[in-house]
GROMACS .gro file of C-alpha atoms in nm:
model
  344
    1UNK     CA    1   7.333  17.322  14.395
    2UNK     CA    2   7.024  17.137  14.266
    3UNK     CA    3   7.094  16.832  14.483
    4UNK     CA    4   7.160  17.047  14.788
    5UNK     CA    5   6.834  17.237  14.742
    6UNK     CA    6   6.644  16.906  14.725
    7UNK     CA    7   6.804  16.783  15.045
    8UNK     CA    8   6.776  17.098  15.259
    9UNK     CA    9   6.444  17.279  15.282
   10UNK     CA   10   6.601  17.595  15.423
   11UNK     CA   11   6.824  17.618  15.115
   12UNK     CA   12   6.533  17.563  14.879
   13UNK     CA   13   6.343  17.846  15.048
   14UNK     CA   14   6.598  18.096  14.913
   15UNK     CA   15   6.641  18.226  14.562
   16UNK     CA   16   6.838  17.996  14.335
   17UNK     CA   17   6.968  18.296  14.140
   18UNK     CA   18   7.117  18.452  14.453
   19UNK     CA   19   7.285  18.124  14.550
   20UNK     CA   20   7.428  18.071  14.202
   21UNK     CA   21   7.571  18.422  14.193
   22UNK     CA   22   7.730  18.371  14.536
   23UNK     CA   23   7.908  18.060  14.406
   24UNK     CA   24   8.021  18.242  14.093
   25UNK     CA   25   8.153  18.533  14.300
   26UNK     CA   26   8.346  18.290  14.517
   27UNK     CA   27   8.490  18.113  14.212
   28UNK     CA   28   8.599  18.448  14.066
   29UNK     CA   29   8.755  18.549  14.399
   30UNK     CA   30   8.956  18.226  14.413
   31UNK     CA   31   9.067  18.272  14.052
   32UNK     CA   32   9.185  18.625  14.132
   33UNK     CA   33   9.372  18.494  14.436
   34UNK     CA   34   9.558  18.225  14.240
   35UNK     CA   35   9.633  18.480  13.967
   36UNK     CA   36   9.806  18.695  14.228
   37UNK     CA   37   9.590  19.004  14.175
   38UNK     CA   38   9.384  18.981  14.496
   39UNK     CA   39   9.409  18.842  14.845
   40UNK     CA   40   9.251  18.516  14.957
   41UNK     CA   41   8.872  18.559  15.002
   42UNK     CA   42   8.755  18.572  15.363
   43UNK     CA   43   8.437  18.461  15.534
   44UNK     CA   44   8.143  18.693  15.511
   45UNK     CA   45   8.091  18.889  15.832
   46UNK     CA   46   7.749  18.979  15.970
   47UNK     CA   47   7.682  19.351  15.953
   48UNK     CA   48   7.966  19.409  15.705
   49UNK     CA   49   7.913  19.191  15.397
   50UNK     CA   50   7.535  19.206  15.375
   51UNK     CA   51   7.378  19.184  15.031
   52UNK     CA   52   7.306  18.976  14.724
   53UNK     CA   53   7.291  19.002  14.346
   54UNK     CA   54   7.012  18.921  14.102
   55UNK     CA   55   7.097  18.844  13.739
   56UNK     CA   56   6.845  18.779  13.465
   57UNK     CA   57   6.631  18.927  13.194
   58UNK     CA   58   6.423  19.230  13.283
   59UNK     CA   59   6.056  19.133  13.294
   60UNK     CA   60   6.118  18.759  13.334
   61UNK     CA   61   6.349  18.709  13.632
   62UNK     CA   62   6.295  19.051  13.790
   63UNK     CA   63   6.113  19.374  13.721
   64UNK     CA   64   6.111  19.738  13.825
   65UNK     CA   65   5.841  20.003  13.810
   66UNK     CA   66   5.802  20.364  13.911
   67UNK     CA   67   5.527  20.463  14.153
   68UNK     CA   68   5.586  20.837  14.182
   69UNK     CA   69   5.853  21.097  14.121
   70UNK     CA   70   6.070  20.976  14.409
   71UNK     CA   71   5.944  20.622  14.477
   72UNK     CA   72   5.990  20.303  14.280
   73UNK     CA   73   5.954  19.927  14.330
   74UNK     CA   74   6.174  19.634  14.232
   75UNK     CA   75   6.057  19.273  14.225
   76UNK     CA   76   6.304  19.053  14.410
   77UNK     CA   77   6.270  18.675  14.354
   78UNK     CA   78   6.128  18.488  14.656
   79UNK     CA   79   6.065  18.826  14.827
   80UNK     CA   80   5.822  19.024  14.614
   81UNK     CA   81   5.796  19.393  14.541
   82UNK     CA   82   6.028  19.613  14.749
   83UNK     CA   83   6.006  19.991  14.753
   84UNK     CA   84   6.310  20.215  14.714
   85UNK     CA   85   6.388  20.583  14.661
   86UNK     CA   86   6.402  20.657  14.288
   87UNK     CA   87   6.718  20.865  14.240
   88UNK     CA   88   6.771  20.837  13.864
   89UNK     CA   89   6.620  20.687  13.549
   90UNK     CA   90   6.689  20.314  13.501
   91UNK     CA   91   6.796  20.223  13.145
   92UNK     CA   92   6.621  19.932  12.979
   93UNK     CA   93   6.950  19.749  12.909
   94UNK     CA   94   7.004  19.674  13.280
   95UNK     CA   95   7.049  19.299  13.322
   96UNK     CA   96   7.123  19.274  13.693
   97UNK     CA   97   7.099  19.460  14.021
   98UNK     CA   98   7.258  19.430  14.362
   99UNK     CA   99   7.097  19.484  14.703
  100UNK     CA  100   7.343  19.582  14.975
  101UNK     CA  101   7.332  19.687  15.338
  102UNK     CA  102   7.603  19.920  15.468
  103UNK     CA  103   7.739  19.950  15.821
  104UNK     CA  104   7.500  20.236  15.894
  105UNK     CA  105   7.206  19.997  15.850
  106UNK     CA  106   7.094  20.147  15.517
  107UNK     CA  107   6.982  19.924  15.231
  108UNK     CA  108   7.077  20.021  14.875
  109UNK     CA  109   6.974  19.884  14.537
  110UNK     CA  110   7.207  19.943  14.240
  111UNK     CA  111   7.127  19.849  13.879
  112UNK     CA  112   7.431  19.746  13.674
  113UNK     CA  113   7.461  19.960  13.361
  114UNK     CA  114   7.773  20.074  13.180
  115UNK     CA  115   7.736  20.452  13.132
  116UNK     CA  116   7.874  20.610  12.814
  117UNK     CA  117   8.210  20.789  12.842
  118UNK     CA  118   8.221  21.165  12.881
  119UNK     CA  119   8.338  21.349  12.571
  120UNK     CA  120   8.615  21.605  12.605
  121UNK     CA  121   8.578  21.969  12.495
  122UNK     CA  122   8.804  21.919  12.191
  123UNK     CA  123   9.028  22.215  12.274
  124UNK     CA  124   9.341  22.010  12.339
  125UNK     CA  125   9.378  22.155  12.688
  126UNK     CA  126   9.593  21.954  12.931
  127UNK     CA  127   9.566  21.959  13.310
  128UNK     CA  128   9.792  21.814  13.577
  129UNK     CA  129   9.651  21.681  13.905
  130UNK     CA  130   9.872  21.661  14.213
  131UNK     CA  131   9.721  21.457  14.496
  132UNK     CA  132   9.801  21.538  14.856
  133UNK     CA  133   9.682  21.505  15.214
  134UNK     CA  134   9.617  21.872  15.304
  135UNK     CA  135   9.493  21.952  14.953
  136UNK     CA  136   9.326  21.646  14.805
  137UNK     CA  137   9.375  21.756  14.444
  138UNK     CA  138   9.571  22.057  14.318
  139UNK     CA  139   9.525  22.143  13.950
  140UNK     CA  140   9.782  22.301  13.723
  141UNK     CA  141   9.529  22.580  13.664
  142UNK     CA  142   9.580  22.694  14.024
  143UNK     CA  143   9.264  22.541  14.171
  144UNK     CA  144   9.291  22.369  14.510
  145UNK     CA  145   9.028  22.101  14.576
  146UNK     CA  146   8.974  21.926  14.909
  147UNK     CA  147   8.756  21.624  14.976
  148UNK     CA  148   8.500  21.697  15.248
  149UNK     CA  149   8.500  21.486  15.562
  150UNK     CA  150   8.338  21.489  15.903
  151UNK     CA  151   8.284  21.818  16.079
  152UNK     CA  152   8.472  21.883  16.401
  153UNK     CA  153   8.171  21.803  16.618
  154UNK     CA  154   8.108  21.480  16.424
  155UNK     CA  155   8.472  21.371  16.456
  156UNK     CA  156   8.459  21.430  16.833
  157UNK     CA  157   8.141  21.225  16.856
  158UNK     CA  158   8.306  20.937  16.668
  159UNK     CA  159   8.594  20.947  16.916
  160UNK     CA  160   8.356  20.936  17.213
  161UNK     CA  161   8.158  20.650  17.060
  162UNK     CA  162   8.475  20.449  16.999
  163UNK     CA  163   8.573  20.490  17.363
  164UNK     CA  164   8.229  20.368  17.467
  165UNK     CA  165   8.261  20.079  17.222
  166UNK     CA  166   8.586  19.970  17.387
  167UNK     CA  167   8.405  19.945  17.722
  168UNK     CA  168   8.096  19.768  17.588
  169UNK     CA  169   8.053  19.396  17.646
  170UNK     CA  170   8.104  19.185  17.330
  171UNK     CA  171   7.776  19.059  17.190
  172UNK     CA  172   7.561  19.298  17.392
  173UNK     CA  173   7.282  19.510  17.250
  174UNK     CA  174   7.461  19.822  17.374
  175UNK     CA  175   7.764  19.732  17.163
  176UNK     CA  176   7.541  19.685  16.856
  177UNK     CA  177   7.380  20.026  16.906
  178UNK     CA  178   7.718  20.197  16.942
  179UNK     CA  179   7.853  20.025  16.630
  180UNK     CA  180   7.546  20.136  16.434
  181UNK     CA  181   7.589  20.495  16.554
  182UNK     CA  182   7.955  20.491  16.446
  183UNK     CA  183   7.856  20.341  16.112
  184UNK     CA  184   7.609  20.621  16.048
  185UNK     CA  185   7.870  20.889  16.107
  186UNK     CA  186   8.132  20.709  15.897
  187UNK     CA  187   7.866  20.661  15.632
  188UNK     CA  188   7.824  21.038  15.611
  189UNK     CA  189   8.197  21.076  15.558
  190UNK     CA  190   8.198  20.811  15.285
  191UNK     CA  191   7.897  20.965  15.111
  192UNK     CA  192   8.054  21.310  15.111
  193UNK     CA  193   8.385  21.181  14.977
  194UNK     CA  194   8.213  20.974  14.706
  195UNK     CA  195   7.997  21.270  14.603
  196UNK     CA  196   8.307  21.491  14.581
  197UNK     CA  197   8.492  21.233  14.371
  198UNK     CA  198   8.201  21.193  14.130
  199UNK     CA  199   8.151  21.566  14.079
  200UNK     CA  200   8.524  21.640  14.053
  201UNK     CA  201   8.593  21.360  13.804
  202UNK     CA  202   8.297  21.462  13.587
  203UNK     CA  203   8.405  21.825  13.588
  204UNK     CA  204   8.764  21.739  13.490
  205UNK     CA  205   8.651  21.500  13.216
  206UNK     CA  206   8.432  21.772  13.063
  207UNK     CA  207   8.683  22.058  13.090
  208UNK     CA  208   9.005  21.896  12.966
  209UNK     CA  209   9.105  21.669  12.679
  210UNK     CA  210   9.409  21.522  12.854
  211UNK     CA  211   9.439  21.463  13.229
  212UNK     CA  212   9.782  21.385  13.372
  213UNK     CA  213   9.816  21.231  13.720
  214UNK     CA  214  10.101  21.083  13.920
  215UNK     CA  215  10.154  20.709  13.894
  216UNK     CA  216  10.130  20.640  14.267
  217UNK     CA  217  10.143  20.290  14.417
  218UNK     CA  218   9.884  20.362  14.685
  219UNK     CA  219   9.874  20.006  14.821
  220UNK     CA  220  10.245  20.025  14.900
  221UNK     CA  221  10.215  20.378  15.039
  222UNK     CA  222   9.951  20.283  15.297
  223UNK     CA  223  10.125  19.974  15.431
  224UNK     CA  224  10.146  19.960  15.809
  225UNK     CA  225  10.474  20.051  15.981
  226UNK     CA  226  10.426  19.800  16.264
  227UNK     CA  227  10.698  19.567  16.139
  228UNK     CA  228  10.752  19.233  16.313
  229UNK     CA  229  10.827  19.117  16.666
  230UNK     CA  230  11.192  19.073  16.576
  231UNK     CA  231  11.216  19.409  16.397
  232UNK     CA  232  10.940  19.641  16.521
  233UNK     CA  233  10.868  19.952  16.318
  234UNK     CA  234  10.909  20.316  16.416
  235UNK     CA  235  10.656  20.600  16.431
  236UNK     CA  236  10.373  20.348  16.393
  237UNK     CA  237  10.095  20.580  16.514
  238UNK     CA  238  10.212  20.865  16.290
  239UNK     CA  239  10.219  20.634  15.987
  240UNK     CA  240   9.872  20.503  16.073
  241UNK     CA  241   9.742  20.861  16.081
  242UNK     CA  242   9.902  20.931  15.744
  243UNK     CA  243   9.742  20.618  15.598
  244UNK     CA  244   9.398  20.728  15.720
  245UNK     CA  245   9.453  21.073  15.568
  246UNK     CA  246   9.547  20.921  15.232
  247UNK     CA  247   9.233  20.708  15.228
  248UNK     CA  248   9.020  21.007  15.336
  249UNK     CA  249   9.155  21.213  15.044
  250UNK     CA  250   9.019  20.960  14.793
  251UNK     CA  251   9.338  20.933  14.585
  252UNK     CA  252   9.266  20.598  14.425
  253UNK     CA  253   8.892  20.648  14.379
  254UNK     CA  254   8.944  20.979  14.198
  255UNK     CA  255   9.181  20.833  13.939
  256UNK     CA  256   8.966  20.523  13.895
  257UNK     CA  257   8.657  20.730  13.817
  258UNK     CA  258   8.859  20.953  13.582
  259UNK     CA  259   8.977  20.649  13.387
  260UNK     CA  260   8.621  20.520  13.367
  261UNK     CA  261   8.465  20.849  13.260
  262UNK     CA  262   8.746  20.960  13.026
  263UNK     CA  263   8.896  20.637  12.887
  264UNK     CA  264   9.217  20.693  12.694
  265UNK     CA  265   9.248  21.053  12.813
  266UNK     CA  266   9.412  20.988  13.152
  267UNK     CA  267   9.791  20.959  13.147
  268UNK     CA  268  10.010  20.862  13.443
  269UNK     CA  269  10.351  21.023  13.485
  270UNK     CA  270  10.652  20.941  13.702
  271UNK     CA  271  10.599  21.112  14.041
  272UNK     CA  272  10.969  21.144  14.131
  273UNK     CA  273  11.083  21.498  14.225
  274UNK     CA  274  10.775  21.673  14.083
  275UNK     CA  275  10.746  21.871  14.409
  276UNK     CA  276  11.112  21.984  14.392
  277UNK     CA  277  11.134  22.095  14.028
  278UNK     CA  278  11.077  22.462  13.949
  279UNK     CA  279  10.818  22.485  13.674
  280UNK     CA  280  10.960  22.819  13.554
  281UNK     CA  281  11.328  22.727  13.506
  282UNK     CA  282  11.349  22.351  13.567
  283UNK     CA  283  11.590  22.374  13.862
  284UNK     CA  284  11.556  22.075  14.098
  285UNK     CA  285  11.652  22.096  14.464
  286UNK     CA  286  11.501  21.971  14.788
  287UNK     CA  287  11.527  22.320  14.942
  288UNK     CA  288  11.302  22.466  14.674
  289UNK     CA  289  11.001  22.352  14.875
  290UNK     CA  290  11.014  22.565  15.188
  291UNK     CA  291  10.702  22.418  15.349
  292UNK     CA  292  10.394  22.217  15.271
  293UNK     CA  293  10.235  22.507  15.082
  294UNK     CA  294  10.526  22.735  14.976
  295UNK     CA  295  10.756  22.672  14.680
  296UNK     CA  296  11.044  22.913  14.622
  297UNK     CA  297  11.304  22.835  14.358
  298UNK     CA  298  11.662  22.884  14.480
  299UNK     CA  299  11.782  22.954  14.125
  300UNK     CA  300  11.534  23.196  13.970
  301UNK     CA  301  11.325  23.303  14.270
  302UNK     CA  302  10.995  23.175  14.127
  303UNK     CA  303  10.728  23.156  14.401
  304UNK     CA  304  10.414  22.944  14.378
  305UNK     CA  305  10.194  22.715  14.581
  306UNK     CA  306  10.391  22.394  14.623
  307UNK     CA  307  10.107  22.166  14.512
  308UNK     CA  308  10.019  22.385  14.214
  309UNK     CA  309  10.384  22.392  14.104
  310UNK     CA  310  10.392  22.012  14.124
  311UNK     CA  311  10.068  21.992  13.924
  312UNK     CA  312  10.223  22.210  13.652
  313UNK     CA  313  10.520  21.974  13.631
  314UNK     CA  314  10.282  21.680  13.605
  315UNK     CA  315  10.089  21.854  13.327
  316UNK     CA  316  10.415  21.905  13.139
  317UNK     CA  317  10.512  21.541  13.192
  318UNK     CA  318  10.835  21.632  13.369
  319UNK     CA  319  11.037  21.386  13.575
  320UNK     CA  320  11.389  21.362  13.712
  321UNK     CA  321  11.611  21.057  13.698
  322UNK     CA  322  11.838  20.941  13.979
  323UNK     CA  323  12.122  21.142  13.821
  324UNK     CA  324  11.918  21.460  13.837
  325UNK     CA  325  11.858  21.509  13.465
  326UNK     CA  326  11.528  21.678  13.379
  327UNK     CA  327  11.334  21.446  13.153
  328UNK     CA  328  11.109  21.597  12.882
  329UNK     CA  329  10.831  21.403  12.716
  330UNK     CA  330  11.060  21.247  12.454
  331UNK     CA  331  11.331  21.150  12.705
  332UNK     CA  332  11.659  21.309  12.807
  333UNK     CA  333  11.821  21.534  12.546
  334UNK     CA  334  12.150  21.607  12.725
  335UNK     CA  335  12.301  21.263  12.673
  336UNK     CA  336  12.606  21.216  12.453
  337UNK     CA  337  12.531  21.058  12.119
  338UNK     CA  338  12.637  20.695  12.096
  339UNK     CA  339  12.740  20.517  11.776
  340UNK     CA  340  12.504  20.250  11.646
  341UNK     CA  341  12.692  19.923  11.686
  342UNK     CA  342  12.597  19.633  11.464
  343UNK     CA  343  12.683  19.275  11.547
  344UNK     CA  344  12.789  19.010  11.305
   0.00000   0.00000   0.00000
């Protein structure tokens, strides 16, 4: 890096800290790829991956100051003082910050600080969370929570803009304006979903000591159904719509924030047959769930909201094996005792 900065003036004009962090991020991305945990890193795309990171000691490499109740300034190396909207107090232990531009054209500055975990109430109360598409999160207490999205008029506008985008000439200014307009609307949807996830996860972490969720493999669930040329998939458009609905419900983000805010108090249970088990009597049958919202047990007649009934089973830690045996927390209890065989 030092030799390259001496040779190229345009490289020396930039911040050395930003360039070093970019190389470190790339090295970490390649290490994650070879470890098998992430995909191969791709080239940065203009308008999508816009931003940089500053690392150093507060006061020496960078600085921040407050100008008024809602306005602050941060000193960016090789740039100077840049104003931003002061949304919360910045702790003194912050050692880095990131400047990022989203697809809506908005610039954000985020200071890296590890917040303390949220303490539970100490009552020993347990809650089960069932995640769905129609109802984003159903609690075992009977509460039905839905992540907000775009309003009907906003969704129609996005559809019209996408049709105009398909007719726009690549590289034209008109295409850039349409993409920015779409980015602003999608940015609203992202902001609303993120705000809902933050408030919901904080509320659950404060209300309950133990939070049980389904152990869902979301990456596998949202795989495309296109298939290959030799074996094309079926119902591709329907599966694509389901994948978008799963992402819009914020399944993964909700559990991630719960684990970060309540470390050690989030337990994942086996999701198999939780929507078919009657919470009242334990009877398991596919016909118990009459519709998306109605659960009616064929054995005892218990009626409940289908998602709430599943959340109650998750809270109890219930699961069913392939043989149909109801599994309590300690494992199956209806198995025949086996003698302890010793070798030798």
